XYZ file of C-alpha atoms in Angstrom:
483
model
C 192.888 26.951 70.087
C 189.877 25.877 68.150
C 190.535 27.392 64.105
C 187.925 29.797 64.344
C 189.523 31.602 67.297
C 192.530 32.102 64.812
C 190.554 34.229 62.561
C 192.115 37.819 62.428
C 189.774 40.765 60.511
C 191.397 43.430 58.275
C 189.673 46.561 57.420
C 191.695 49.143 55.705
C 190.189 52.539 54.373
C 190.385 52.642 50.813
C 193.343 54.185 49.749
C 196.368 52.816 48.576
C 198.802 54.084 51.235
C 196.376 52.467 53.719
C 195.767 48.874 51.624
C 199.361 48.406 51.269
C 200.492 48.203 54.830
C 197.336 46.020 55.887
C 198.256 43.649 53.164
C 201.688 43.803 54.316
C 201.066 43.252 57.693
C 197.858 40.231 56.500
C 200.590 38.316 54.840
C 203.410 38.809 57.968
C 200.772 37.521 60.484
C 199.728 34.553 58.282
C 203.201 33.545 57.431
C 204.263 34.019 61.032
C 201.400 32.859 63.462
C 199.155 30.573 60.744
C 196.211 32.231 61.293
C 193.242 32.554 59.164
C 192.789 36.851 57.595
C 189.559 38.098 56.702
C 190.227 41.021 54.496
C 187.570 43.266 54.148
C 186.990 45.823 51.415
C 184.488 47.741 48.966
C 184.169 45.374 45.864
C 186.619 47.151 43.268
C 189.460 47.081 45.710
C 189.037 43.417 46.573
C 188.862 43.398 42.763
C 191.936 45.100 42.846
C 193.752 43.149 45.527
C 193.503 39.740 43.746
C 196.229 40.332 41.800
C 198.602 41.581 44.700
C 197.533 38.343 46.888
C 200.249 35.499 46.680
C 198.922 32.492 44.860
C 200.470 30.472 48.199
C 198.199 32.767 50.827
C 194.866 31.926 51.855
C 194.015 35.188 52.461
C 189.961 35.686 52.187
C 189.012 38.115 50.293
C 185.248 39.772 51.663
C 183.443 42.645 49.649
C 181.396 44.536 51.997
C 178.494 46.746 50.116
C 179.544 50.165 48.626
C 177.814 52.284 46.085
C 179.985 55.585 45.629
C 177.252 57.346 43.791
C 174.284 57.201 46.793
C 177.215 59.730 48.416
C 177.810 62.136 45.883
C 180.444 60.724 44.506
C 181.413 59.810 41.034
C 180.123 56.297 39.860
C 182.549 53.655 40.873
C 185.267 55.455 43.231
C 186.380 53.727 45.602
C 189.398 55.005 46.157
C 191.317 57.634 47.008
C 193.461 56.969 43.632
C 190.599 57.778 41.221
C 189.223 60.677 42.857
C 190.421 64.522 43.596
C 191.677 65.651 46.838
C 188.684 67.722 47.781
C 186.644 64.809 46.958
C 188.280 62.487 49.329
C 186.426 64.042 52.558
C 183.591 62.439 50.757
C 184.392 58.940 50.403
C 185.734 59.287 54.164
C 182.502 60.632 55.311
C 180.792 57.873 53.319
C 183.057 55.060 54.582
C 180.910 55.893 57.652
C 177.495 54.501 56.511
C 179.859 51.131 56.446
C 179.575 50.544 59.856
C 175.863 48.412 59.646
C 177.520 45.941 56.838
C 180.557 45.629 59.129
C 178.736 44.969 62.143
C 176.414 42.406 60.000
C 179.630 40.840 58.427
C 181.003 40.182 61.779
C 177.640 38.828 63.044
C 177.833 36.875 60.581
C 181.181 35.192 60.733
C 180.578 34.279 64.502
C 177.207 32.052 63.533
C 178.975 30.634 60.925
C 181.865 29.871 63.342
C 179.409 28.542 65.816
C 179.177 31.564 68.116
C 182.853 31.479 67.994
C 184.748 35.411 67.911
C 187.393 36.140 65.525
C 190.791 36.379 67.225
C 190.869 40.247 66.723
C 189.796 42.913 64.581
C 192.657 45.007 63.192
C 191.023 48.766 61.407
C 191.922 51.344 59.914
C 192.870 54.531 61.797
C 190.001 56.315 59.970
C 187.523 53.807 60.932
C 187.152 54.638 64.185
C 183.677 53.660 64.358
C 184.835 50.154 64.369
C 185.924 49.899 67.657
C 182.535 50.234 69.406
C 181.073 47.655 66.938
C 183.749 45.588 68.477
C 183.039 46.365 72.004
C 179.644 45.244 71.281
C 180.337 42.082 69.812
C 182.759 41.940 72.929
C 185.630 41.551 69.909
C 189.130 42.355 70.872
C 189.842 45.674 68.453
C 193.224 47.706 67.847
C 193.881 50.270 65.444
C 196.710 49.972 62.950
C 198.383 52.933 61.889
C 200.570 52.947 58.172
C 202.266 55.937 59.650
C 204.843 56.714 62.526
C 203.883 57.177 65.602
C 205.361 60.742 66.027
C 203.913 62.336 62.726
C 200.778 60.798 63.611
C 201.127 62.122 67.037
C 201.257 65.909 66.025
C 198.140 65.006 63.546
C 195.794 63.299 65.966
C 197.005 66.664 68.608
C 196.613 69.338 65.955
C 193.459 67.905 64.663
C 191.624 67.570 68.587
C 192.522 70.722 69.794
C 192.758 73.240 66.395
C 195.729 75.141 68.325
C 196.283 77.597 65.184
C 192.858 78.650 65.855
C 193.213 79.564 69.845
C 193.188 83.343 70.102
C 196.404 82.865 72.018
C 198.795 81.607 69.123
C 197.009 84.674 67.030
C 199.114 86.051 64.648
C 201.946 83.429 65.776
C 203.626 81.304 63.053
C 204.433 78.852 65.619
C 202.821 77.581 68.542
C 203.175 74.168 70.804
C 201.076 71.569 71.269
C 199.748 71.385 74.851
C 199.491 67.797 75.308
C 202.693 66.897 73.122
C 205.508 69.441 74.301
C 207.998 66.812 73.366
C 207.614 67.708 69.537
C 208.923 71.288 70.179
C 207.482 74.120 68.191
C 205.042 73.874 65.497
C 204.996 76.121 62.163
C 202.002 77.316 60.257
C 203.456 76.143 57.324
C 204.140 72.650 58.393
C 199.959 72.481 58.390
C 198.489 70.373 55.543
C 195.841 72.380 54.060
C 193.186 70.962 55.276
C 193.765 71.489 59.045
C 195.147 75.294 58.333
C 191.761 75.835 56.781
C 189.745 73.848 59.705
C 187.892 76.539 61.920
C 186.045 73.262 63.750
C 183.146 73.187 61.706
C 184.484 72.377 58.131
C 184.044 68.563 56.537
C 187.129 67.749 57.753
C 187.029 68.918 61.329
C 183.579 67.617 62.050
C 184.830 63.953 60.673
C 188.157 63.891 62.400
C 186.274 65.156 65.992
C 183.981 62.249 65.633
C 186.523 59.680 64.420
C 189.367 60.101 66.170
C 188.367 60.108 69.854
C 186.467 56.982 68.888
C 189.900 55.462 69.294
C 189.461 55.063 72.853
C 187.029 52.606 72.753
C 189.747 50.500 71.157
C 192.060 47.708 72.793
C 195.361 49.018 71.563
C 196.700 51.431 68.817
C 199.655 49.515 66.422
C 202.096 51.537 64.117
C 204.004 50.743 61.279
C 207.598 51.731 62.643
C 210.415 50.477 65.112
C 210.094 51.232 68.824
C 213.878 51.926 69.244
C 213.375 55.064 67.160
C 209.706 56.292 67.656
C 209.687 56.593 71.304
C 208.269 60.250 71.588
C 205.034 59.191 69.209
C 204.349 56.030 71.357
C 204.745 58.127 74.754
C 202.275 60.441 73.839
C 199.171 57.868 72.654
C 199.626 55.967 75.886
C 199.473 58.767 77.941
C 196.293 60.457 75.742
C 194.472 57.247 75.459
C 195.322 55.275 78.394
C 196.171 52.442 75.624
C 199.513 50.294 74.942
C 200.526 51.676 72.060
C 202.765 49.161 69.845
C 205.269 49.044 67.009
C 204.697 46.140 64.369
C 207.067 47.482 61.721
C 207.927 47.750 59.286
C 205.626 45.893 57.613
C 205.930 45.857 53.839
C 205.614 44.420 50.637
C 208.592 43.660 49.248
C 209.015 42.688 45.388
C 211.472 40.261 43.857
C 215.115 41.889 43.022
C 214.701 43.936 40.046
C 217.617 45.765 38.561
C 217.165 48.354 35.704
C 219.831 48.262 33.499
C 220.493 51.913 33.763
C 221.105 51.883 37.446
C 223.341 49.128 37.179
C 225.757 51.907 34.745
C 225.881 54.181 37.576
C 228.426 54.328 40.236
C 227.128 53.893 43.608
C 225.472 56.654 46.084
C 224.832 58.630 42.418
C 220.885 58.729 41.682
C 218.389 60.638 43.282
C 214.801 59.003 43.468
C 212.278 61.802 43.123
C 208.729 60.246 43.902
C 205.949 62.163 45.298
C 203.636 59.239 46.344
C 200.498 57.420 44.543
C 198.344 60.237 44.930
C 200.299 63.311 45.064
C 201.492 65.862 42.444
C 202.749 69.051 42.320
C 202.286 72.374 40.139
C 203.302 73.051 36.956
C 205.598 75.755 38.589
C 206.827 73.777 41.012
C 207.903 71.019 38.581
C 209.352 73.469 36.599
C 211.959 74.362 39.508
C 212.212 71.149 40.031
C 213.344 69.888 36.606
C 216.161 73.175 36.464
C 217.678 71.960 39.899
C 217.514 68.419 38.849
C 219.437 69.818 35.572
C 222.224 72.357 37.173
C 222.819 69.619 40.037
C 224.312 67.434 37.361
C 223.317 64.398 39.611
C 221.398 61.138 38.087
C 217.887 61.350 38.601
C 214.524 58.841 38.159
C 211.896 60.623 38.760
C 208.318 59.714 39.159
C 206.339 62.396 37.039
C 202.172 63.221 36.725
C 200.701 65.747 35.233
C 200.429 68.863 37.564
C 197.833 69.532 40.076
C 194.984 71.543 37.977
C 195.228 68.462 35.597
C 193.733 65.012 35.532
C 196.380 62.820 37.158
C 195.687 59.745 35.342
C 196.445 61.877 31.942
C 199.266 61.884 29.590
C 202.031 63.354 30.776
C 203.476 66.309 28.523
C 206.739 66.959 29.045
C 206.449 69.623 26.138
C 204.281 71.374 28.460
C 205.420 71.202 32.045
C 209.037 70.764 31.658
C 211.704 73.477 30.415
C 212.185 73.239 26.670
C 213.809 70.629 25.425
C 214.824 69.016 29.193
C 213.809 65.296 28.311
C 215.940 65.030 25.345
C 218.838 66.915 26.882
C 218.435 64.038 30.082
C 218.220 61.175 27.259
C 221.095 62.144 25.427
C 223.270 62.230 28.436
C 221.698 59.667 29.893
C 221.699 61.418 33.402
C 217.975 61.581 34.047
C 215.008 59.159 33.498
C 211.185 60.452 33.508
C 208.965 56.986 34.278
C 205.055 58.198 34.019
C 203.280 57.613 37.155
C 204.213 54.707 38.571
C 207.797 52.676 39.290
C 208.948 49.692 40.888
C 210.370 52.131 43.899
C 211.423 49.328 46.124
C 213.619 47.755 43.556
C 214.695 50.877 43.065
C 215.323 52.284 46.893
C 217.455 48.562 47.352
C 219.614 49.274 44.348
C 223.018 50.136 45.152
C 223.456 53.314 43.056
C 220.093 54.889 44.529
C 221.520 57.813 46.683
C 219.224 59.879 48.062
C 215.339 60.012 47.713
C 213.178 63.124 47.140
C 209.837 62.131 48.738
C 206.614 63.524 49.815
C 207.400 61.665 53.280
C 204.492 59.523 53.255
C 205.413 56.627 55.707
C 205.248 53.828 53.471
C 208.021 55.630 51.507
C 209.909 56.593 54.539
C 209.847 53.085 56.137
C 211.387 52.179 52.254
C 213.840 54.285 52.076
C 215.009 53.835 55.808
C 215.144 50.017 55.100
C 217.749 50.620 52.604
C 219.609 53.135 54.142
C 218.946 55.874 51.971
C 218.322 59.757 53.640
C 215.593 61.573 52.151
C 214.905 65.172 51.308
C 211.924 65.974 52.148
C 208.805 67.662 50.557
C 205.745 66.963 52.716
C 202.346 67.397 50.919
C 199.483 66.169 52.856
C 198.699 64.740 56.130
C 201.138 63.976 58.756
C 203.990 64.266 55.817
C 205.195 67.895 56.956
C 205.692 66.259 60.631
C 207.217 62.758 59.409
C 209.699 65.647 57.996
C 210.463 67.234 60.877
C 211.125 63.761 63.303
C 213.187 62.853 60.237
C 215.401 65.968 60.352
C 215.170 66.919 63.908
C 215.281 63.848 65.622
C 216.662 61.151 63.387
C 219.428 63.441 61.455
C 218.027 61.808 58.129
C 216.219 64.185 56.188
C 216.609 67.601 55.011
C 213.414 69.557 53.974
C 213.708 70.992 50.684
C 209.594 72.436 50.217
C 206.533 72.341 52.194
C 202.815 71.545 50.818
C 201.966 72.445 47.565
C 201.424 76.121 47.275
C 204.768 76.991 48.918
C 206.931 79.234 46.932
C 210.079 76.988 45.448
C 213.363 77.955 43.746
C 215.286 75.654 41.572
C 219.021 77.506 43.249
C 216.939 76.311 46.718
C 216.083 72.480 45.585
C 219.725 72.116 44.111
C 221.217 73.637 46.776
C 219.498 70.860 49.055
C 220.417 68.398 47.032
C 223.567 68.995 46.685
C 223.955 68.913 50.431
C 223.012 65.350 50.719
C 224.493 63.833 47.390
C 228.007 65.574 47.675
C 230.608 63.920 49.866
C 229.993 67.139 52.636
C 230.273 66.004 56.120
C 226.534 66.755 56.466
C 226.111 64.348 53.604
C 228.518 61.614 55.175
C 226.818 62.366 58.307
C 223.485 61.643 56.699
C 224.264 58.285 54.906
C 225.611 57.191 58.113
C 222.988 57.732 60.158
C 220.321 55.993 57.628
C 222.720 52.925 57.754
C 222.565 52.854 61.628
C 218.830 53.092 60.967
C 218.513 50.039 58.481
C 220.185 47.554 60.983
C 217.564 48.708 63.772
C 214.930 48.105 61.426
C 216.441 44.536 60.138
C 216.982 43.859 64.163
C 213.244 44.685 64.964
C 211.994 41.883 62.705
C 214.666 39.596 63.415
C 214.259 36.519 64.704
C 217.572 33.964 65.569
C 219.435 31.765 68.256
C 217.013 33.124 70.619
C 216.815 36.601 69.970
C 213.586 38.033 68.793
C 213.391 42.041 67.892
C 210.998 44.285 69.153
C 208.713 44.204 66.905
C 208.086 40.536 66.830
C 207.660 40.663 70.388
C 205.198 43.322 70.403
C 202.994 41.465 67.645
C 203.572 38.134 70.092
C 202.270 40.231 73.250
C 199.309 42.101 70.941
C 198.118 38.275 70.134
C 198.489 36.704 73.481
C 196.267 39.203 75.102
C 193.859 39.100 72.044
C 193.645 34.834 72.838
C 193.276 35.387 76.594
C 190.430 37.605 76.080
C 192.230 40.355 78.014
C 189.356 43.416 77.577
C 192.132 46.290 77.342
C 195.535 45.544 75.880
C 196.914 48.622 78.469
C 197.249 45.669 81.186
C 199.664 44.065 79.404
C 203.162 44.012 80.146
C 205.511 44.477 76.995
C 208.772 42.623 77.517
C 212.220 45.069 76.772
């Protein structure tokens, strides 16, 4: 195959929880199948990304124009990290006016390749828009997911068809989704905010009705999970979109071993990891709860802490503040608790032996982390598809127990403890969970294995996703996944 064939296009929306997984997955495919990744990005995040790029990966780099104040948005955001949540509708909306530069970019590579077509173009699942660029350029296209399948499932669902909204489920805290039965019952309270207050003319409504059935006009829809476990999310986007729908995970970027020397002084199972994501934070109420049922538990703790929502996230933290009087010294002194200011190393951390349990905000990065190592979660979903990544954990996988749900929720430190309690202590439901997040680390490690002939799933689903991409094949839904 001539080299320029081999070229493979990444476009990830800017966000953290989206760049991570696409440079995870960059650096799998150009370890694994040699090919040549065009990363594409607004020019502070390929800023950004130079210093997460391997010195050994020849990864290109490729700024595509962005000014962030031509959309109403402060000078110099371009990403979802820097800006607040009711902002970020903006900088999705604006990542729309991308599409000319993307089409030009990819114009572009194929004269300088000689009128040769990249391999594939791999997008984000909020660039939608991509795929009939592709279709013109007669590119193959697939969308790649950072989340599960079945969270993702309820989203894309709840977002098409608004069913809180039909007169039928009024005055109904729970209702079904027609076209996904197999997720059971849905609760008004497992809504993020912005689809409970979506009446299908709002920002976010008008975006997601244009973006998401976009997806169509893709080749293929890839997720960031394990086949043997997500079955229910795949079944539903091959039956919606009349697409293969394929697992590539997990894909993630793993640090070297790092041990703190605190963890290594506790016994094993012991410490809770509370983290609530790169973006996310709670209020000062909340936290407050929080930090008492961290306290009474009497468990080890590192927790993750930002200032509460209301506040500037990238501010001091004060503890004096936010926290019940005189908590951090009381955790110092006994040495039971650490508070680490807005970010830790939380892989080194989920891998270490005396991390227990992890108190997360159920984004899937986090989840696929903390599954990986074996560790249940409890589970506090904030945004997105986080309250349903909490229910597949709990309902279907026996993983997860859900402590809180979204941010204005009311919370009680006797609940939280109580919760935690329940996975920490050596209960059967405990035991029960620990074992079943063990079973679920060795299907993981056997998806992306690859020995004496055996190769896992999700090996042979990225080998399948490429072969059709080389042969040209115009919808990946022909092909044939080996099992």
């Amino acid at each position: 195959m001539a080299e320029a064939q081999k070229n493979v296009v990444m476009f990830p929306f800017m966000a953290q929880g989206h760049m991570i997984p696409f440079l995870a997955l960059a650096l799998q495919i150009e370890q694994r199948y040699k090919y040549t990744i065009t990363f594409v990005s607004t020019p502070l995040n390929i800023t950004k990304l130079k210093s997460s790029v391997p010195s050994s990966s020849s990864i290109r780099l490729v700024e595509i124009p962005f000014d962030s104040s031509a959309h109403g948005l402060p000078p110099n955001t371009e990403n979802t990290d820097v800006l607040p949540y009711p902002l970020i509708i903006r900088l999705l909306q604006a990542s729309t006016t991308l599409r000319p530069a993307f089409k030009a970019l990819i114009e572009d590579l194929i004269d300088r390749q000689q009128g040769r077509k990249p391999l594939c173009i791999i997008a984000d699942l909020f660039f939608g828009w991509t795929a009939p660029v592709a279709k013109e350029l007669g590119v193959f296209h697939v969308i790649f997911s950072g989340s599960g399948a079945f969270g993702f499932a309820c989203y894309y669902s709840i977002w098409l068809a608004l069913p809180h909204r039909d007169p039928e489920n009024s005055g109904c805290d729970e209702f079904e989704l027609d076209d996904f039965k197999e997720a059971s019952k849905i609760h008004v309270t497992q809504l993020p905010l912005t689809i409970s207050d979506a009446d299908g003319t709002d920002s976010w409504s008008v975006f997601q009705h244009e973006n998401l059935p976009l997806w169509m006009d893709s080749d293929g829809v890839l997720f960031n999970s394990v086949e043997e476990f997500d079955q229910l999310g795949l079944l539903y986007f091959k039956r919606k979109l009349n697409l293969a729908a394929l697992t590539v995970g997990p894909v993630l970027l793993i640090s070297p071993e790092f041990c703190y020397e605190w963890l290594d002084t506790k016994p094993t199972n012991s410490v809770l990891y509370v983290s609530f994501g790169s973006h996310n934070t709670i209020p000062s109420s909340h936290m407050l709860q929080l930090a008492m049922a961290l306290e009474a538990s009497g468990k080890n703790f590192i927790w993750v802490v930002r200032p509460p929502i209301g506040f500037d996230i990238n501010s001091e933290f004060k503890a004096n503040e936010w926290l019940p009087e005189g908590f951090e010294a009381r955790i110092k002194e006994s040495r039971t608790g650490l508070l680490v200011h807005k970010w830790a190393p939380q892989v080194e951390i989920l891998a270490h032996r005396s991390t227990g349990a992890f108190l997360s905000h159920c984004g899937w990065n986090s989840v696929l982390e903390s599954l990986n190592n074996g560790v249940p979660l409890i589970g506090w979903g904030m945004a997105g598809e986080q309250c349903f990544n909490v229910k597949f954990l709990a309902e279907e996988l026996g993983v997860c127990v859900e402590v809180a749900r979204g941010k204005t929720c009311e919370v009680r430190h006797e609940h939280i403890k109580e919760k935690i309690e329940a996975v920490m202590d050596d209960t059967e439901k405990g035991k029960e969970m620990r074992r079943k997040a063990c079973n679920l680390k060795e299907v993981i490690k056997n998806a992306m294995k690859e020995e004496d002939g055996f190769k896992g799933s999700s090996l042979r689903n990225m080998d399948d996703l490429f072969r059709a991409a080389s042969m040209s094949i115009s919808k990946v839904k022909t092909l044939v996944v080996q099992t």
